[in-house]
Amino acid sequence: MIRHQLRAFFLFAAGILPAASPIRAQVSDSIIRGLMVDHSVPGLAMAVVRGDSTSLYGWGQGSEDPSDLVTPDTPFRISSVAKSLVAATVVTEARARGIDLNADVEPLIGFPFSGPFSGPVTLHHLLTHTGGFDERMVGYAARSSNEMRPLSEYFPERMPDRGWPAGALVAYSNHGMSLAAYAVERAAGETFGKVASASLFTFLGMTSTRFIEAGDRIPSDGARALSCDEEGCITRPELFSHTYPAGLAFSTARDMARFVRAVLEAHEEGGPLAELIPERFSHDSRIPGMSYGFFNQGYGPHRAIAHSGSSGGYWALLLLVPEAKVGFFLAANGGSSRVGRIVRDRMFELLLGPVPVPEAIAARTADPSSRAGSYELTRYSHNTIERLPQLFHNSIRVVARGDSLIVYSGGRAEAFVQLSDSLYQGVEGGHLMAFGTRDGKEYLFRSSDVYGARLPAAYERRSPLLAAGFLNEYLSWLVGLPLILLFLVWPVAAGFSAFRQRHHPREVVPTRRLQLTATLLALSACILYSWFGFGFTARSTRLLESGELLYGMTDALAALLWIPYAHTLLAGVLLLGLPLAWKQGWWGLPRRLLFSLLVPAVMLQVAFFFQWNYLPATW
């Protein structure tokens, strides 16, 4: 402790740490350190801008070495907060080069989009996450910067399909935001990292901020993502993404304070960065929406713009309240996701005062049961093997209880009461939730809290047959029931037939070989489906969750992709054999009935392969 205090004193004497200010006096050192201990945060840096004053902070350690103390000049990976810097660079370059934000980007990027939707996709769409692109995770990342592909190579091959009409819904997309960066890269004739450095970072004095491009090294003095326990901390592996502009950038609290100040000044004085502040899209005019590179959210009467980020153990939060001339930035190299929300609320109160106590909700008493059901976040792939895992990962459940709706999401339950036919308000947080339709589909619109920033999100309503809960049971029976019929019920029926044959002799059926063949084919089909279900579907889901498939399809999984084809061939033969079994009287009545149950079950297994993009398999 004494060593840390001496280090802090010399840093202060050298001018690295600022002197105390009214803000510094309010941001309690003991409270922050207590919060870090409670939530296992090894290191944390923060910048606070209020009017003309700026305060910078650093707490904890930046690496496994406890003496490596975090300062306001420690570079942190800012993860998806980099999207705000992308948006700032794009609007700056667009103004300088005369690029229309509402023009089609295809001429800029040089390749066509795929998918069922046509019409222009614009920079406006990309900067508000309304381009309508599917999610794509398999092959999204690299194990080192040397394995990263330039945007010019990656995008023409790996750009996801258009899964929704452009401009209709928020479908949060790393690919979409990085595509906006690529459009600027093509227009400038230089890599986006160099463009951002020249047009934004150098101009604002953000000398320690940069994007990590293919072949670049991460800052040697940067904070490392850590996992800590009572025995100490270990470094987590770095995640390198091919779409690097969306989240592979490092910056410091000091640099981000300069960015915050520049945006706040642009709000009053004008300039390209002022383009970031107005709300540009909302699912419903009554709920917060999107600005360019920022989410909109409220605090009492104040409108804030924010973005958060999470990547392999790093956390970051950027939040500005332009009308009040305040903003702050927070970065951590580990710990709980709850820290961002806690610090956000604390900083809101310090900078803006206590939020006024809301008036009692004038709730309606209409029956909300028609809104109940399962909904899925519009951040999924329509046409790749990721479809099924994403359904289970992205689904929320809405339950009607009296005159309220209960939303179950991420292990939490939040109650909402009805304000109007399609608008609901949270009982505790006061957040709004709305319902609407797009192209005949029903949607739930609400903001999801991600490390203190509230992302305006859309959730598609799912039919009961596609609800995650039902599918979990259905897939279990689809694997288990045929095996039960074959391994348990079938031998009993065979024994019964043998008993009858012994006591009531009859001629040997001349098609005994066909009967045996049909039995073995049914058994093989069910074994193949179980093998694929556990060996590929379940395992790929786990590998997606752990991040292993971010680096691409593994050889072990790819080797199993012959199974759906073999299974479908067997199913076709069994389907042809079903009428023959009844015509020739195979096995006797009990087993013919069982066979008549097995064949439809096997055909449902084939339907599963087609429905969830395993036949043909794409990723």
Coordinates of C-alpha atoms in Angstrom, one line a residue:
M1 CA 0.0 0.0 0.0
I2 CA 2.8 2.4 0.9
R3 CA 4.5 1.6 -2.4
H4 CA 1.3 2.4 -4.3
Q5 CA 0.8 5.7 -2.4
L6 CA 4.4 6.7 -3.2
R7 CA 3.9 5.9 -6.9
A8 CA 0.7 7.9 -6.9
F9 CA 2.5 10.8 -5.3
F10 CA 5.3 10.8 -7.9
L11 CA 2.8 10.5 -10.7
F12 CA 0.9 13.5 -9.3
A13 CA 4.2 15.5 -9.0
A14 CA 5.0 14.7 -12.6
G15 CA 1.7 16.0 -13.8
I16 CA 0.3 12.6 -14.9
L17 CA -2.5 12.6 -12.3
P18 CA -4.6 15.8 -12.0
A19 CA -5.0 17.8 -8.9
A20 CA -8.2 17.5 -6.9
S21 CA -11.3 19.2 -8.4
P22 CA -14.9 19.4 -7.4
I23 CA -15.6 16.3 -9.4
R24 CA -12.6 14.5 -7.9
A25 CA -13.8 15.3 -4.5
Q26 CA -17.2 13.7 -5.2
V27 CA -15.8 10.5 -6.9
S28 CA -14.9 8.7 -3.7
D29 CA -11.7 6.7 -4.0
S30 CA -12.9 4.3 -1.2
I31 CA -16.2 3.7 -3.0
I32 CA -14.6 2.8 -6.3
R33 CA -12.0 0.6 -4.6
G34 CA -14.7 -1.1 -2.7
L35 CA -16.7 -1.6 -5.8
M36 CA -13.7 -3.1 -7.5
V37 CA -13.1 -5.6 -4.7
D38 CA -16.8 -6.6 -4.6
H39 CA -16.9 -7.3 -8.3
S40 CA -13.4 -8.6 -8.9
V41 CA -12.2 -5.7 -11.1
P42 CA -8.4 -5.7 -11.3
G43 CA -8.0 -2.3 -12.9
L44 CA -10.2 0.7 -13.8
A45 CA -9.6 4.0 -15.5
M46 CA -12.1 6.9 -15.8
A47 CA -12.4 10.3 -17.3
V48 CA -15.1 12.8 -16.3
V49 CA -15.9 16.0 -18.2
R50 CA -18.2 18.7 -16.7
G51 CA -18.3 22.0 -18.4
D52 CA -14.8 23.3 -18.7
S53 CA -13.3 20.9 -16.2
T54 CA -11.9 17.4 -16.7
S55 CA -10.9 14.9 -14.1
L56 CA -8.9 11.7 -14.8
Y57 CA -8.6 8.6 -12.6
G58 CA -6.8 5.3 -12.4
W59 CA -7.2 2.5 -9.9
G60 CA -5.8 -1.0 -9.5
Q61 CA -3.4 -3.0 -11.7
G62 CA -3.1 -3.2 -15.4
S63 CA -1.4 -6.6 -15.6
E64 CA -0.5 -9.7 -13.6
D65 CA 2.1 -7.6 -11.8
P66 CA 0.4 -5.8 -8.9
S67 CA 3.0 -3.0 -9.1
D68 CA 1.8 -2.2 -12.7
L69 CA -0.7 0.5 -11.6
V70 CA -3.4 1.9 -13.8
T71 CA -3.1 5.6 -14.6
P72 CA -5.2 7.9 -16.9
D73 CA -2.6 7.2 -19.5
T74 CA -2.9 3.4 -19.4
P75 CA -4.3 2.2 -22.8
F76 CA -7.3 -0.1 -22.4
R77 CA -9.1 -2.0 -25.1
I78 CA -12.3 -0.1 -25.5
S79 CA -14.1 -2.9 -27.4
S80 CA -17.4 -1.8 -29.0
V81 CA -17.0 1.8 -27.7
A82 CA -14.7 1.9 -30.8
K83 CA -17.9 2.1 -32.8
S84 CA -18.4 5.6 -31.6
L85 CA -15.0 6.5 -32.9
V86 CA -15.9 4.8 -36.2
A87 CA -19.0 6.9 -36.5
A88 CA -17.0 10.0 -35.7
T89 CA -14.4 9.2 -38.4
V90 CA -17.1 8.3 -41.0
V91 CA -19.1 11.6 -40.5
T92 CA -15.9 13.6 -40.6
E93 CA -14.6 12.0 -43.7
A94 CA -18.0 12.1 -45.4
R95 CA -18.2 15.8 -44.9
A96 CA -14.6 16.3 -46.1
R97 CA -15.0 14.2 -49.2
G98 CA -18.6 15.1 -50.1
I99 CA -20.0 11.6 -49.4
D100 CA -23.7 11.4 -48.9
L101 CA -24.6 9.5 -45.8
N102 CA -28.0 8.6 -47.4
A103 CA -26.5 7.2 -50.7
D104 CA -26.2 3.5 -51.5
V105 CA -22.8 2.2 -50.2
E106 CA -22.4 -0.6 -52.9
P107 CA -20.6 1.7 -55.3
L108 CA -18.2 2.6 -52.4
I109 CA -17.5 -0.9 -51.3
G110 CA -17.2 -2.5 -54.7
F111 CA -19.2 -5.8 -54.2
P112 CA -22.9 -6.7 -54.1
F113 CA -24.8 -7.8 -51.0
S114 CA -26.5 -11.2 -50.8
G115 CA -29.8 -12.1 -49.3
P116 CA -33.5 -11.8 -50.0
F117 CA -33.8 -8.0 -49.8
S118 CA -32.9 -5.4 -52.4
G119 CA -32.7 -1.6 -52.3
P120 CA -30.0 0.7 -51.0
V121 CA -28.0 0.2 -47.8
T122 CA -26.5 3.5 -46.7
L123 CA -24.0 4.8 -44.3
H124 CA -26.9 6.2 -42.3
H125 CA -28.2 2.6 -42.0
L126 CA -24.8 1.2 -41.1
L127 CA -24.1 3.9 -38.4
T128 CA -27.5 3.2 -36.7
H129 CA -27.3 -0.6 -37.0
T130 CA -30.4 -0.6 -39.3
G131 CA -28.6 -2.1 -42.4
G132 CA -30.5 -5.3 -41.8
F133 CA -27.6 -7.7 -41.8
D134 CA -27.5 -11.2 -40.3
E135 CA -25.1 -12.1 -37.5
R136 CA -22.1 -14.1 -38.4
M137 CA -19.7 -15.4 -35.7
V138 CA -18.0 -18.5 -37.2
G139 CA -14.7 -17.3 -38.6
Y140 CA -15.2 -13.8 -37.3
A141 CA -11.9 -13.7 -35.3
A142 CA -8.2 -14.6 -35.5
R143 CA -5.8 -15.9 -32.9
S144 CA -3.2 -13.1 -33.6
S145 CA -3.0 -9.9 -35.5
N146 CA -0.8 -11.6 -38.0
E147 CA -3.7 -13.9 -38.9
M148 CA -6.2 -11.0 -39.3
R149 CA -7.4 -10.4 -42.9
P150 CA -7.5 -6.9 -44.4
L151 CA -11.1 -5.6 -44.8
S152 CA -10.6 -5.7 -48.6
E153 CA -10.1 -9.5 -48.4
Y154 CA -12.6 -10.3 -45.7
F155 CA -15.7 -8.5 -46.7
P156 CA -16.3 -9.7 -50.2
E157 CA -16.1 -13.3 -48.9
R158 CA -17.7 -13.1 -45.5
M159 CA -20.2 -10.3 -45.5
P160 CA -23.4 -11.7 -43.9
D161 CA -26.7 -11.8 -45.9
R162 CA -29.3 -9.2 -45.7
G163 CA -31.8 -10.7 -43.3
W164 CA -34.1 -7.7 -42.8
P165 CA -35.1 -4.7 -44.9
A166 CA -32.7 -1.8 -44.5
G167 CA -34.0 1.0 -42.3
A168 CA -36.7 -1.1 -40.6
L169 CA -35.1 -2.5 -37.4
V170 CA -32.0 -2.3 -35.3
A171 CA -30.0 -5.5 -35.9
Y172 CA -26.8 -4.8 -34.0
S173 CA -24.0 -5.7 -36.4
N174 CA -20.2 -5.6 -36.0
H175 CA -20.0 -6.3 -39.7
G176 CA -22.3 -3.4 -40.5
M177 CA -20.3 -0.9 -38.5
S178 CA -17.0 -2.1 -39.9
L179 CA -18.5 -2.0 -43.4
A180 CA -19.0 1.8 -42.9
A181 CA -15.3 2.0 -42.0
Y182 CA -14.4 0.0 -45.1
A183 CA -16.4 2.4 -47.3
V184 CA -14.3 5.3 -45.9
E185 CA -11.2 3.2 -46.4
R186 CA -12.0 2.7 -50.0
A187 CA -12.8 6.4 -50.5
A188 CA -9.6 7.5 -48.8
G189 CA -7.3 4.9 -50.4
E190 CA -5.7 4.1 -47.0
T191 CA -6.5 1.6 -44.3
F192 CA -9.2 2.7 -41.9
G193 CA -6.8 2.8 -39.0
K194 CA -4.7 5.3 -40.8
V195 CA -7.7 7.3 -41.9
A196 CA -9.0 7.5 -38.3
S197 CA -5.6 8.5 -37.0
A198 CA -5.2 11.3 -39.5
S199 CA -8.7 12.7 -39.6
L200 CA -9.7 12.3 -35.9
F201 CA -7.1 11.2 -33.4
T202 CA -4.3 13.5 -34.5
F203 CA -6.7 16.4 -34.8
L204 CA -8.1 15.9 -31.3
G205 CA -4.7 15.2 -29.7
M206 CA -5.7 11.6 -29.0
T207 CA -2.0 10.5 -29.4
S208 CA -2.5 7.2 -27.5
T209 CA -5.5 6.0 -29.4
R210 CA -5.4 3.6 -32.4
F211 CA -7.1 0.7 -34.1
I212 CA -5.2 -2.6 -34.2
E213 CA -4.9 -3.7 -37.9
A214 CA -3.5 -6.8 -39.4
G215 CA 0.1 -7.3 -38.2
D216 CA -0.1 -4.6 -35.6
R217 CA 1.0 -5.2 -32.0
I218 CA -1.2 -4.3 -29.1
P219 CA 0.2 -1.5 -26.9
S220 CA 3.1 -2.9 -24.8
D221 CA 2.0 -0.6 -21.9
G222 CA -1.7 -1.4 -22.3
A223 CA -3.8 -3.0 -19.7
R224 CA -4.3 -6.7 -20.1
A225 CA -7.6 -8.5 -19.6
L226 CA -7.3 -10.4 -16.3
S227 CA -9.1 -13.1 -14.3
C228 CA -8.4 -12.7 -10.6
D229 CA -9.0 -14.6 -7.4
E230 CA -7.6 -14.6 -3.9
E231 CA -4.3 -16.0 -5.2
G232 CA -3.7 -13.4 -7.9
C233 CA -4.5 -12.6 -11.5
I234 CA -3.8 -14.4 -14.8
T235 CA -3.9 -12.8 -18.3
R236 CA -6.7 -13.8 -20.6
P237 CA -6.0 -14.4 -24.3
E238 CA -6.5 -11.5 -26.6
L239 CA -9.3 -11.7 -29.2
F240 CA -8.4 -10.4 -32.7
S241 CA -11.3 -9.8 -35.1
H242 CA -11.2 -9.4 -38.8
T243 CA -13.8 -6.7 -38.6
Y244 CA -11.4 -4.8 -36.3
P245 CA -13.0 -1.3 -36.5
A246 CA -16.0 -2.6 -34.6
G247 CA -14.1 -3.3 -31.4
L248 CA -10.3 -3.7 -31.7
A249 CA -9.1 -0.3 -30.6
F250 CA -7.0 0.9 -27.6
S251 CA -7.3 4.3 -25.9
T252 CA -6.7 6.0 -22.6
A253 CA -8.9 7.9 -20.2
R254 CA -7.0 11.1 -21.1
D255 CA -7.6 10.6 -24.8
M256 CA -11.3 9.7 -24.4
A257 CA -11.8 12.8 -22.3
R258 CA -10.6 14.8 -25.3
F259 CA -13.1 13.0 -27.5
V260 CA -15.9 13.6 -25.0
R261 CA -15.0 17.3 -24.9
A262 CA -14.9 17.6 -28.7
V263 CA -18.4 16.1 -29.1
L264 CA -19.8 18.3 -26.4
E265 CA -18.2 21.4 -28.0
A266 CA -19.5 20.4 -31.4
H267 CA -23.0 20.3 -29.9
E268 CA -22.7 24.0 -29.3
E269 CA -20.4 25.2 -32.1
G270 CA -21.3 22.8 -34.9
G271 CA -18.9 20.7 -37.0
P272 CA -18.9 17.1 -38.2
L273 CA -19.0 15.6 -34.7
A274 CA -22.3 17.4 -34.1
E275 CA -23.7 14.8 -36.5
L276 CA -23.3 12.1 -33.8
I277 CA -25.7 13.7 -31.3
P278 CA -29.3 13.8 -32.8
E279 CA -31.4 10.7 -32.6
R280 CA -31.5 9.2 -36.1
F281 CA -33.7 6.2 -35.8
S282 CA -36.3 4.8 -33.3
H283 CA -38.5 1.8 -33.5
D284 CA -41.2 3.9 -31.8
S285 CA -41.2 7.6 -31.3
R286 CA -42.1 7.1 -27.6
I287 CA -39.0 5.1 -26.8
P288 CA -35.2 5.9 -27.1
G289 CA -33.5 5.1 -30.4
M290 CA -30.1 5.3 -32.1
S291 CA -27.8 8.1 -33.0
Y292 CA -24.8 7.6 -35.2
G293 CA -22.5 5.3 -33.2
F294 CA -24.4 5.9 -30.0
F295 CA -27.5 4.5 -28.1
N296 CA -30.0 7.0 -26.7
Q297 CA -31.2 6.7 -23.1
G298 CA -32.7 8.9 -20.5
Y299 CA -32.1 10.0 -16.9
G300 CA -35.1 11.9 -15.7
P301 CA -35.5 14.8 -18.1
H302 CA -32.1 14.4 -19.7
R303 CA -31.3 12.6 -22.9
A304 CA -28.0 10.8 -22.9
I305 CA -26.0 9.1 -25.8
A306 CA -23.9 6.1 -24.8
H307 CA -22.1 3.1 -26.0
S308 CA -20.6 0.2 -24.1
G309 CA -18.2 -2.5 -25.0
S310 CA -17.2 -6.0 -23.9
S311 CA -14.5 -8.2 -25.4
G312 CA -12.6 -11.1 -23.8
G313 CA -12.5 -9.6 -20.3
Y314 CA -12.4 -5.9 -21.2
W315 CA -15.2 -3.6 -20.4
A316 CA -15.8 0.0 -21.4
L317 CA -18.5 2.6 -21.2
L318 CA -18.8 6.0 -22.9
L319 CA -21.7 8.3 -21.9
L320 CA -22.5 11.9 -22.8
V321 CA -25.4 14.3 -21.8
P322 CA -24.9 17.0 -24.4
E323 CA -27.6 19.4 -23.1
A324 CA -26.0 19.3 -19.7
K325 CA -22.4 19.6 -21.0
V326 CA -21.2 16.5 -19.1
G327 CA -19.8 13.1 -20.1
F328 CA -17.6 10.3 -18.8
F329 CA -15.6 7.3 -19.9
L330 CA -14.9 4.1 -18.0
A331 CA -12.7 1.2 -18.9
A332 CA -11.9 -2.0 -16.9
N333 CA -9.8 -5.0 -17.6
G334 CA -12.0 -7.6 -15.9
G335 CA -14.7 -8.1 -13.3
S336 CA -18.5 -8.2 -13.4
S337 CA -20.7 -6.6 -16.1
R338 CA -22.7 -5.0 -13.3
V339 CA -20.0 -2.5 -12.6
G340 CA -20.9 -0.3 -15.6
R341 CA -24.5 0.1 -14.5
I342 CA -23.5 0.9 -10.9
V343 CA -20.9 3.5 -11.9
R344 CA -23.3 5.0 -14.5
D345 CA -26.0 5.5 -11.9
R346 CA -23.5 7.0 -9.4
M347 CA -22.1 9.4 -12.1
F348 CA -25.5 10.4 -13.2
E349 CA -26.4 11.4 -9.7
L350 CA -23.1 13.2 -9.1
L351 CA -23.2 15.1 -12.4
L352 CA -26.9 15.7 -12.8
G353 CA -28.3 15.4 -9.3
P354 CA -30.8 12.9 -8.0
V355 CA -33.4 11.8 -10.6
P356 CA -36.8 13.2 -9.8
V357 CA -39.1 10.7 -8.3
P358 CA -41.5 9.6 -11.1
E359 CA -45.2 10.1 -10.6
A360 CA -47.3 7.0 -10.0
I361 CA -47.9 5.1 -13.2
A362 CA -51.4 5.5 -14.5
A363 CA -51.6 1.9 -15.6
R364 CA -54.4 0.5 -17.7
T365 CA -56.2 -2.6 -16.7
A366 CA -56.6 -4.1 -20.1
D367 CA -55.7 -7.8 -20.4
P368 CA -52.1 -8.0 -21.7
S369 CA -52.1 -11.8 -22.4
S370 CA -52.1 -11.3 -26.2
R371 CA -48.6 -9.9 -25.8
A372 CA -47.3 -13.0 -24.0
G373 CA -45.0 -15.4 -25.7
S374 CA -41.4 -16.0 -26.9
Y375 CA -39.4 -13.3 -28.7
E376 CA -36.0 -13.5 -30.3
L377 CA -33.4 -10.7 -30.6
T378 CA -32.9 -9.6 -34.2
R379 CA -29.2 -10.5 -34.1
Y380 CA -29.1 -13.9 -35.7
S381 CA -28.3 -15.7 -38.9
H382 CA -31.1 -16.9 -41.2
N383 CA -29.0 -19.2 -43.3
T384 CA -26.1 -20.6 -41.3
I385 CA -25.5 -23.4 -38.7
E386 CA -25.5 -20.6 -36.0
R387 CA -29.3 -20.3 -36.3
L388 CA -30.2 -22.9 -33.7
P389 CA -27.7 -21.8 -31.0
Q390 CA -28.6 -18.2 -31.5
L391 CA -32.3 -19.0 -30.9
F392 CA -31.5 -20.3 -27.4
H393 CA -29.0 -17.6 -26.7
N394 CA -31.1 -14.6 -27.9
S395 CA -34.6 -15.5 -26.7
I396 CA -36.6 -13.8 -24.0
R397 CA -40.0 -14.9 -22.6
V398 CA -42.9 -12.6 -21.9
V399 CA -45.5 -13.8 -19.4
A400 CA -48.8 -12.1 -18.6
R401 CA -49.6 -11.9 -14.9
G402 CA -52.7 -9.9 -14.0
D403 CA -52.5 -6.5 -15.7
S404 CA -48.7 -6.7 -16.0
L405 CA -46.2 -8.3 -18.3
I406 CA -43.1 -10.0 -16.9
V407 CA -40.1 -10.1 -19.2
Y408 CA -37.6 -12.9 -18.4
S409 CA -34.2 -12.2 -19.9
G410 CA -30.7 -13.3 -18.9
G411 CA -31.8 -14.8 -15.6
R412 CA -33.6 -11.6 -14.6
A413 CA -37.3 -10.8 -14.4
E414 CA -38.7 -7.3 -15.0
A415 CA -42.4 -6.3 -14.6
F416 CA -44.1 -3.8 -17.0
V417 CA -47.5 -2.2 -16.8
Q418 CA -49.6 -1.0 -19.7
L419 CA -49.7 2.7 -20.5
S420 CA -51.5 2.4 -23.9
D421 CA -52.4 -0.3 -26.3
S422 CA -48.8 -0.9 -27.4
L423 CA -46.7 0.9 -24.8
Y424 CA -45.6 -0.5 -21.4
Q425 CA -43.5 0.9 -18.6
G426 CA -41.1 -0.9 -16.2
V427 CA -42.4 -0.9 -12.6
E428 CA -38.9 -0.5 -11.1
G429 CA -36.6 1.2 -13.6
G430 CA -39.3 3.1 -15.5
H431 CA -37.9 1.9 -18.9
L432 CA -40.4 1.9 -21.8
M433 CA -41.2 -1.1 -23.9
A434 CA -43.4 -1.0 -27.1
F435 CA -44.9 -3.5 -29.5
G436 CA -45.3 -3.1 -33.2
T437 CA -45.4 -4.8 -36.6
R438 CA -43.1 -4.8 -39.6
D439 CA -44.0 -6.7 -42.8
G440 CA -46.7 -8.6 -41.0
K441 CA -44.4 -9.8 -38.2
E442 CA -44.9 -8.8 -34.5
Y443 CA -42.0 -7.2 -32.6
L444 CA -41.2 -6.2 -29.1
F445 CA -39.0 -3.1 -28.8
R446 CA -37.1 -2.3 -25.7
S447 CA -33.6 -1.2 -24.5
S448 CA -31.2 -3.8 -23.1
D449 CA -28.7 -2.7 -20.5
V450 CA -25.1 -3.6 -21.5
Y451 CA -22.5 -2.4 -19.0
G452 CA -24.5 0.8 -18.4
A453 CA -25.4 1.6 -22.0
R454 CA -29.0 0.8 -23.1
L455 CA -29.1 -0.7 -26.6
P456 CA -32.4 -0.1 -28.5
A457 CA -33.3 -3.6 -29.6
A458 CA -36.0 -5.4 -31.5
Y459 CA -37.3 -8.9 -30.7
E460 CA -39.2 -10.9 -33.2
R461 CA -42.2 -12.8 -31.9
R462 CA -41.8 -16.6 -32.3
S463 CA -44.6 -19.1 -32.8
P464 CA -45.1 -21.5 -29.9
L465 CA -43.5 -24.2 -32.1
L466 CA -40.3 -22.2 -32.4
A467 CA -40.1 -21.0 -28.8
A468 CA -36.8 -22.0 -27.2
G469 CA -38.6 -23.8 -24.4
F470 CA -40.7 -26.0 -26.7
L471 CA -37.8 -26.7 -29.1
N472 CA -35.7 -27.9 -26.2
E473 CA -38.3 -30.5 -25.3
Y474 CA -39.1 -31.3 -29.0
L475 CA -35.4 -31.9 -29.9
S476 CA -35.0 -34.2 -26.8
W477 CA -38.0 -36.3 -27.9
L478 CA -36.8 -36.2 -31.6
V479 CA -33.6 -37.9 -30.4
G480 CA -35.0 -40.1 -27.6
L481 CA -38.4 -41.4 -28.9
P482 CA -37.1 -43.3 -31.9
L483 CA -34.3 -44.9 -29.8
I484 CA -36.9 -45.9 -27.2
L485 CA -39.1 -47.5 -29.8
L486 CA -36.1 -49.4 -31.4
F487 CA -34.2 -50.4 -28.3
L488 CA -37.1 -51.0 -25.8
V489 CA -40.4 -51.4 -27.5
W490 CA -39.3 -53.2 -30.6
P491 CA -37.6 -56.1 -28.7
V492 CA -40.8 -56.6 -26.7
A493 CA -42.9 -56.6 -29.9
A494 CA -40.4 -59.1 -31.4
G495 CA -40.7 -61.3 -28.4
F496 CA -44.4 -61.3 -28.6
S497 CA -44.3 -62.2 -32.2
A498 CA -41.9 -65.1 -31.5
F499 CA -44.2 -66.3 -28.8
R500 CA -47.2 -66.3 -31.2
Q501 CA -45.2 -68.0 -33.9
R502 CA -44.3 -70.8 -31.5
H503 CA -47.8 -71.4 -30.5
H504 CA -49.5 -70.6 -33.8
P505 CA -47.0 -71.9 -36.5
R506 CA -47.3 -70.3 -39.9
E507 CA -45.2 -70.2 -43.0
V508 CA -41.9 -68.4 -43.0
V509 CA -42.3 -65.0 -44.6
P510 CA -40.2 -65.0 -47.8
T511 CA -39.3 -61.3 -47.2
R512 CA -37.3 -61.8 -44.0
R513 CA -34.2 -60.2 -45.5
L514 CA -36.2 -57.0 -46.4
Q515 CA -37.6 -56.9 -42.8
L516 CA -34.1 -57.2 -41.3
T517 CA -32.7 -54.6 -43.7
A518 CA -35.5 -52.1 -42.8
T519 CA -34.9 -52.6 -39.1
L520 CA -31.2 -52.0 -39.5
L521 CA -31.7 -49.0 -41.7
A522 CA -34.1 -47.4 -39.1
L523 CA -31.6 -48.2 -36.4
S524 CA -28.7 -46.7 -38.4
A525 CA -30.7 -43.5 -39.1
C526 CA -31.5 -43.0 -35.5
I527 CA -27.9 -43.6 -34.4
L528 CA -26.7 -41.2 -37.0
Y529 CA -29.1 -38.5 -35.9
S530 CA -28.1 -38.9 -32.3
W531 CA -24.4 -38.9 -33.3
F532 CA -24.9 -35.6 -35.1
G533 CA -27.1 -34.1 -32.4
F534 CA -24.5 -34.7 -29.7
G535 CA -21.3 -34.6 -31.8
F536 CA -22.1 -31.6 -33.9
T537 CA -25.2 -29.6 -32.8
A538 CA -24.6 -29.7 -29.1
R539 CA -20.8 -29.4 -29.4
S540 CA -20.9 -26.5 -31.9
T541 CA -23.3 -24.7 -29.5
R542 CA -20.8 -25.1 -26.7
L543 CA -17.9 -24.0 -28.9
L544 CA -19.8 -20.9 -30.0
E545 CA -20.5 -20.0 -26.4
S546 CA -16.8 -20.5 -25.5
G547 CA -15.6 -18.6 -28.5
E548 CA -13.7 -21.4 -30.1
L549 CA -15.7 -21.3 -33.3
L550 CA -15.0 -17.6 -33.7
Y551 CA -11.8 -18.7 -35.3
G552 CA -13.5 -20.9 -37.8
M553 CA -15.0 -24.3 -38.3
T554 CA -12.9 -27.0 -36.7
D555 CA -11.8 -30.1 -38.6
A556 CA -13.5 -32.4 -36.1
L557 CA -16.9 -30.7 -36.7
A558 CA -16.5 -30.4 -40.4
A559 CA -15.8 -34.1 -40.6
L560 CA -19.3 -34.8 -39.3
L561 CA -21.1 -32.9 -42.0
W562 CA -21.6 -36.0 -44.1
I563 CA -24.1 -37.3 -41.5
P564 CA -27.2 -35.3 -42.6
Y565 CA -26.7 -36.5 -46.2
A566 CA -26.4 -40.2 -45.2
H567 CA -29.3 -39.8 -42.8
T568 CA -31.5 -38.3 -45.4
L569 CA -30.7 -41.1 -47.9
L570 CA -31.6 -43.7 -45.3
A571 CA -34.8 -41.8 -44.5
G572 CA -35.8 -41.8 -48.2
V573 CA -35.3 -45.6 -48.4
L574 CA -37.4 -46.1 -45.2
L575 CA -40.2 -43.9 -46.6
L576 CA -40.3 -46.1 -49.7
G577 CA -40.4 -49.2 -47.6
L578 CA -43.3 -48.2 -45.4
P579 CA -46.1 -49.0 -47.9
L580 CA -44.3 -52.2 -48.8
A581 CA -44.2 -53.3 -45.2
W582 CA -48.0 -53.0 -45.0
K583 CA -48.6 -54.6 -48.4
Q584 CA -46.4 -57.7 -47.6
G585 CA -47.3 -57.9 -43.9
W586 CA -43.8 -57.5 -42.5
W587 CA -43.1 -58.6 -38.9
G588 CA -46.7 -58.8 -37.8
L589 CA -49.0 -56.0 -36.7
P590 CA -47.2 -54.7 -33.6
R591 CA -43.9 -54.0 -35.3
R592 CA -45.6 -52.7 -38.4
L593 CA -47.3 -50.1 -36.2
L594 CA -44.0 -49.3 -34.6
F595 CA -42.3 -49.0 -38.0
S596 CA -45.1 -46.6 -39.0
L597 CA -44.2 -44.4 -36.1
L598 CA -40.5 -44.6 -36.7
V599 CA -40.5 -43.5 -40.3
P600 CA -42.3 -40.2 -39.6
A601 CA -40.0 -39.6 -36.7
V602 CA -37.0 -40.1 -39.0
M603 CA -38.5 -37.7 -41.6
L604 CA -38.9 -35.1 -38.8
Q605 CA -35.2 -35.5 -38.2
V606 CA -34.6 -34.8 -41.9
A607 CA -36.8 -31.7 -41.6
F608 CA -34.7 -30.6 -38.6
F609 CA -31.5 -30.7 -40.8
F610 CA -33.1 -28.5 -43.5
Q611 CA -34.8 -26.1 -41.1
W612 CA -31.7 -25.3 -39.0
N613 CA -29.3 -25.0 -42.0
Y614 CA -27.4 -28.3 -41.5
L615 CA -28.5 -29.5 -44.9
P616 CA -26.7 -28.1 -46.8
A617 CA -24.4 -26.9 -44.0
T618 CA -23.3 -23.3 -44.3
W619 CA -21.3 -21.1 -41.9

